[in-house]
Each structure stands twice: as C-alpha cells, then as structure tokens.
Amino acid sequence: MNPALPINRPCTLCHTPTSMWCSRCQNAWYCTPEHLQSDWPRHRLECVSVTCAQNRSTIAISQPAAPNVTVLPATHWINLCAILYAPEEEWPRIITVQCRQQVPSDDSFPQLLMNFPDGQPASVILMQGLDGRQLHCPLHLWYSPTALSRHAPLNRPIGCTVGSTYYGMVVVLKFSGPQMQDYFHATLDDVLDISAYFSAYK
C-alpha cells in the first residue's frame, strides 16, 4: 500500500482507516486484500457489480472468486451513462456525461458537469421506484426549475412515457448504492422507476 495515498474510510472489517475499496461494487472499504477475502462470504450477498472507472490502480487478490481492491484518487472526473429526457425527442435515451465523484471526507453529493439550456439546474433524489419499491441505488434527477418561465418546450418523452406535463431538459443519474457517495451508469431499465415519480405530477 502506498503511504502517500489519502486515508478515506474505515475498513469494513476492522475500522482501520483505508484508501482501498471493493472495485466490484465500490461500496465496501478494506484495509488489506485479506480482509476483503475474509468478509467476502458476507459481502458477496450485497456486492452489486459496477464498471471500474478509468485510471485506477488495482491490488491483486489471490482468491479468484473475490473482487479486486481498488485505490481511488482523492478527486477524479469520470464519464458515466445518464438518461436524457430531451424536449424535442419522443423517448428518453442514454447519453454520456462527466461527473466528479465524491472527494474523501466531503459530505456533499457528486457533481454533474453539464449545461442546462433553461437556467441553473436543481435536483431531486428518488428513493422509491415503481409501486413504492425502495431503490437500492437511488436516482438523481436534474432539471431546470425556471424552464417554464423561460418558455422552454414541453418535454415530449416524459409526456409519452407517463402523460405528465413537464418542461425543459431532464437528466437522470444513478447512485452506486444507498450511501449515495458516487454515481454509476444509469440504463433504460431505470425508466420505469423514474416514470413512477413523474406520474405523481400531472
């Protein structure tokens, strides 16, 4: 382990401060590969695989069934898939956006680097999905609250999906887990859970 790396989180097993985490789910922190191996029978039940971000160094683990432990830099921007509801289109689609993942010891949410044509964006976090189901990976919905006053067009894909009236561009990102520390790729499979939110606003 490189002593110059920043100390981020307590080890899941022994609570020793560490900069290494499970690169498969990015939600569990371990001070050594051995601690990940020891905790793997429990952790694998909650470990949801994610795609590793670029430019991360990996520590190899001898047990093939266990994921690698990854060291993450203190501040980093990554490209992720988000869902775009563009007013002029018929259906939502996947786009690539740039996000700044959470800085260690920073309690703020990750940041989205994107210009909204209808003013400064605001956001809402969706904790529940279709039929009130609790989302393991909450959804972060970005929109412009001034879209209507700026005469933004009606958002057609939202209307097509659930019949709601909504104006301007909407972008939806997905958190990597319930702790909402980092984003992960959103997919069109998330549209049903997003539709449950829009359907409440006729």
GROMACS .gro file of C-alpha atoms in nm:
model
  202
    1MET     CA    1   0.000   0.000   0.000
    2ASN     CA    2   0.130   0.346  -0.090
    3PRO     CA    3   0.164   0.558   0.230
    4ALA     CA    4   0.122   0.877   0.026
    5LEU     CA    5  -0.236   0.789  -0.068
    6PRO     CA    6  -0.511   0.975   0.120
    7ILE     CA    7  -0.696   0.799   0.401
    8ASN     CA    8  -1.062   0.779   0.308
    9ARG     CA    9  -1.289   0.543   0.502
   10PRO     CA   10  -1.282   0.287   0.785
   11CYS     CA   11  -1.222  -0.073   0.689
   12THR     CA   12  -1.549  -0.270   0.682
   13LEU     CA   13  -1.391  -0.545   0.890
   14CYS     CA   14  -1.163  -0.374   1.145
   15HIS     CA   15  -1.241   0.001   1.102
   16THR     CA   16  -0.877   0.087   1.026
   17PRO     CA   17  -0.865   0.399   0.801
   18THR     CA   18  -0.801   0.295   0.441
   19SER     CA   19  -0.793   0.421   0.083
   20MET     CA   20  -0.889   0.086  -0.074
   21TRP     CA   21  -1.231  -0.042  -0.162
   22CYS     CA   22  -1.407  -0.327  -0.339
   23SER     CA   23  -1.381  -0.238  -0.706
   24ARG     CA   24  -1.672  -0.465  -0.794
   25CYS     CA   25  -1.935  -0.261  -0.608
   26GLN     CA   26  -1.736   0.043  -0.486
   27ASN     CA   27  -1.937   0.046  -0.162
   28ALA     CA   28  -1.721  -0.151   0.085
   29TRP     CA   29  -1.380  -0.042   0.216
   30TYR     CA   30  -1.098  -0.277   0.320
   31CYS     CA   31  -0.750  -0.203   0.457
   32THR     CA   32  -0.599  -0.524   0.312
   33PRO     CA   33  -0.691  -0.778   0.043
   34GLU     CA   34  -0.701  -1.039   0.320
   35HIS     CA   35  -0.983  -0.851   0.497
   36LEU     CA   36  -1.185  -0.846   0.176
   37GLN     CA   37  -1.128  -1.220   0.139
   38SER     CA   38  -1.238  -1.279   0.499
   39ASP     CA   39  -1.552  -1.068   0.454
   40TRP     CA   40  -1.632  -1.196   0.104
   41PRO     CA   41  -1.883  -1.470   0.210
   42ARG     CA   42  -2.096  -1.194   0.370
   43HIS     CA   43  -2.016  -0.910   0.133
   44ARG     CA   44  -2.086  -1.103  -0.188
   45LEU     CA   45  -2.456  -1.116  -0.093
   46GLU     CA   46  -2.474  -0.735  -0.119
   47CYS     CA   47  -2.199  -0.675  -0.377
   48VAL     CA   48  -2.353  -0.532  -0.695
   49SER     CA   49  -2.104  -0.519  -0.980
   50VAL     CA   50  -2.015  -0.186  -1.139
   51THR     CA   51  -1.778  -0.095  -1.421
   52CYS     CA   52  -1.446   0.031  -1.286
   53ALA     CA   53  -1.362   0.393  -1.367
   54GLN     CA   54  -1.055   0.468  -1.574
   55ASN     CA   55  -0.711   0.540  -1.430
   56ARG     CA   56  -0.740   0.335  -1.111
   57SER     CA   57  -0.459   0.115  -0.979
   58THR     CA   58  -0.561  -0.232  -0.860
   59ILE     CA   59  -0.421  -0.455  -0.589
   60ALA     CA   60  -0.438  -0.819  -0.692
   61ILE     CA   61  -0.606  -1.073  -0.467
   62SER     CA   62  -0.510  -1.437  -0.469
   63GLN     CA   63  -0.865  -1.570  -0.424
   64PRO     CA   64  -1.020  -1.572  -0.777
   65ALA     CA   65  -1.378  -1.560  -0.653
   66ALA     CA   66  -1.323  -1.232  -0.470
   67PRO     CA   67  -1.315  -0.892  -0.648
   68ASN     CA   68  -1.005  -0.675  -0.665
   69VAL     CA   69  -0.943  -0.393  -0.421
   70THR     CA   70  -0.903  -0.062  -0.598
   71VAL     CA   71  -0.728   0.255  -0.485
   72LEU     CA   72  -0.911   0.569  -0.590
   73PRO     CA   73  -0.756   0.916  -0.629
   74ALA     CA   74  -0.878   1.193  -0.398
   75THR     CA   75  -1.054   1.385  -0.677
   76HIS     CA   76  -1.149   1.246  -1.015
   77TRP     CA   77  -1.384   1.311  -1.304
   78ILE     CA   78  -1.532   1.018  -1.491
   79ASN     CA   79  -1.767   0.967  -1.784
   80LEU     CA   80  -2.092   0.790  -1.699
   81CYS     CA   81  -2.414   0.695  -1.872
   82ALA     CA   82  -2.715   0.909  -1.784
   83ILE     CA   83  -3.076   0.915  -1.905
   84LEU     CA   84  -3.172   1.222  -2.109
   85TYR     CA   85  -3.531   1.341  -2.150
   86ALA     CA   86  -3.487   1.596  -2.431
   87PRO     CA   87  -3.798   1.807  -2.504
   88GLU     CA   88  -3.773   1.769  -2.883
   89GLU     CA   89  -3.744   1.388  -2.880
   90GLU     CA   90  -4.008   1.117  -2.846
   91TRP     CA   91  -3.839   0.887  -2.596
   92PRO     CA   92  -3.568   0.904  -2.330
   93ARG     CA   93  -3.221   0.793  -2.436
   94ILE     CA   94  -2.879   0.724  -2.288
   95ILE     CA   95  -2.608   0.990  -2.310
   96THR     CA   96  -2.258   1.021  -2.168
   97VAL     CA   97  -2.200   1.290  -1.906
   98GLN     CA   98  -1.899   1.390  -1.699
   99CYS     CA   99  -1.926   1.369  -1.320
  100ARG     CA  100  -1.694   1.447  -1.032
  101GLN     CA  101  -1.710   1.166  -0.783
  102GLN     CA  102  -1.717   1.247  -0.413
  103VAL     CA  103  -1.395   1.373  -0.260
  104PRO     CA  104  -1.294   1.178   0.055
  105SER     CA  105  -1.413   1.349   0.376
  106ASP     CA  106  -1.658   1.555   0.167
  107ASP     CA  107  -2.023   1.510   0.268
  108SER     CA  108  -2.160   1.670  -0.047
  109PHE     CA  109  -2.312   1.476  -0.335
  110PRO     CA  110  -2.114   1.402  -0.651
  111GLN     CA  111  -2.129   1.677  -0.913
  112LEU     CA  112  -2.269   1.676  -1.266
  113LEU     CA  113  -2.075   1.876  -1.527
  114MET     CA  114  -2.342   1.978  -1.777
  115ASN     CA  115  -2.503   2.299  -1.902
  116PHE     CA  116  -2.882   2.323  -1.886
  117PRO     CA  117  -3.024   2.550  -2.159
  118ASP     CA  118  -3.312   2.669  -1.941
  119GLY     CA  119  -3.121   2.800  -1.640
  120GLN     CA  120  -2.935   2.676  -1.335
  121PRO     CA  121  -3.037   2.316  -1.264
  122ALA     CA  122  -3.193   2.188  -0.944
  123SER     CA  123  -3.227   1.826  -0.847
  124VAL     CA  124  -3.437   1.574  -0.662
  125ILE     CA  125  -3.333   1.230  -0.534
  126LEU     CA  126  -3.570   0.943  -0.600
  127MET     CA  127  -3.556   0.692  -0.315
  128GLN     CA  128  -3.860   0.491  -0.425
  129GLY     CA  129  -3.944   0.340  -0.759
  130LEU     CA  130  -4.238   0.166  -0.919
  131ASP     CA  131  -4.506   0.051  -0.671
  132GLY     CA  132  -4.324   0.228  -0.387
  133ARG     CA  133  -4.031  -0.012  -0.403
  134GLN     CA  134  -3.723   0.111  -0.213
  135LEU     CA  135  -3.437   0.170  -0.458
  136HIS     CA  136  -3.103   0.013  -0.362
  137CYS     CA  137  -2.938   0.261  -0.600
  138PRO     CA  138  -3.131   0.592  -0.572
  139LEU     CA  139  -3.180   0.803  -0.883
  140HIS     CA  140  -3.068   1.167  -0.903
  141LEU     CA  141  -3.295   1.371  -1.131
  142TRP     CA  142  -3.166   1.706  -1.261
  143TYR     CA  143  -3.398   1.967  -1.414
  144SER     CA  144  -3.431   2.344  -1.454
  145PRO     CA  145  -3.691   2.498  -1.218
  146THR     CA  146  -3.705   2.810  -1.441
  147ALA     CA  147  -3.776   2.614  -1.762
  148LEU     CA  148  -4.143   2.713  -1.780
  149SER     CA  149  -4.077   3.084  -1.714
  150ARG     CA  150  -3.808   3.078  -1.983
  151HIS     CA  151  -4.065   2.936  -2.229
  152ALA     CA  152  -3.889   2.602  -2.260
  153PRO     CA  153  -4.078   2.349  -2.472
  154LEU     CA  154  -4.295   2.075  -2.329
  155ASN     CA  155  -4.089   1.767  -2.254
  156ARG     CA  156  -4.233   1.517  -2.502
  157PRO     CA  157  -4.060   1.197  -2.382
  158ILE     CA  158  -4.192   1.246  -2.029
  159GLY     CA  159  -4.542   1.304  -2.166
  160CYS     CA  160  -4.513   0.998  -2.390
  161THR     CA  161  -4.398   0.782  -2.101
  162VAL     CA  162  -4.649   0.877  -1.830
  163GLY     CA  163  -4.871   1.155  -1.961
  164SER     CA  164  -4.726   1.419  -1.727
  165THR     CA  165  -4.671   1.784  -1.816
  166TYR     CA  166  -4.305   1.874  -1.776
  167TYR     CA  167  -4.093   2.143  -1.940
  168GLY     CA  168  -3.730   2.165  -2.043
  169MET     CA  169  -3.447   1.913  -2.033
  170VAL     CA  170  -3.423   1.645  -1.764
  171VAL     CA  171  -3.113   1.433  -1.692
  172VAL     CA  172  -3.116   1.135  -1.456
  173LEU     CA  173  -2.807   0.984  -1.294
  174LYS     CA  174  -2.785   0.675  -1.076
  175PHE     CA  175  -2.607   0.641  -0.745
  176SER     CA  176  -2.384   0.337  -0.698
  177GLY     CA  177  -2.554   0.239  -0.372
  178PRO     CA  178  -2.777   0.353  -0.085
  179GLN     CA  179  -2.499   0.565   0.070
  180MET     CA  180  -2.512   0.794  -0.236
  181GLN     CA  181  -2.136   0.852  -0.236
  182ASP     CA  182  -2.077   0.810  -0.608
  183TYR     CA  183  -2.262   0.778  -0.936
  184PHE     CA  184  -2.285   0.473  -1.156
  185HIS     CA  185  -2.421   0.410  -1.507
  186ALA     CA  186  -2.796   0.463  -1.550
  187THR     CA  187  -2.977   0.243  -1.802
  188LEU     CA  188  -3.314   0.248  -1.975
  189ASP     CA  189  -3.422  -0.019  -1.725
  190ASP     CA  190  -3.443   0.268  -1.474
  191VAL     CA  191  -3.710   0.449  -1.678
  192LEU     CA  192  -3.998   0.263  -1.509
  193ASP     CA  193  -3.884   0.381  -1.166
  194ILE     CA  194  -3.845   0.737  -1.296
  195SER     CA  195  -4.192   0.720  -1.453
  196ALA     CA  196  -4.338   0.643  -1.111
  197TYR     CA  197  -4.205   0.982  -0.996
  198PHE     CA  198  -4.335   1.174  -1.298
  199SER     CA  199  -4.678   1.011  -1.279
  200ALA     CA  200  -4.731   1.182  -0.942
  201TYR     CA  201  -4.708   1.524  -1.110
  202LYS     CA  202  -4.994   1.556  -1.359
   0.00000   0.00000   0.00000
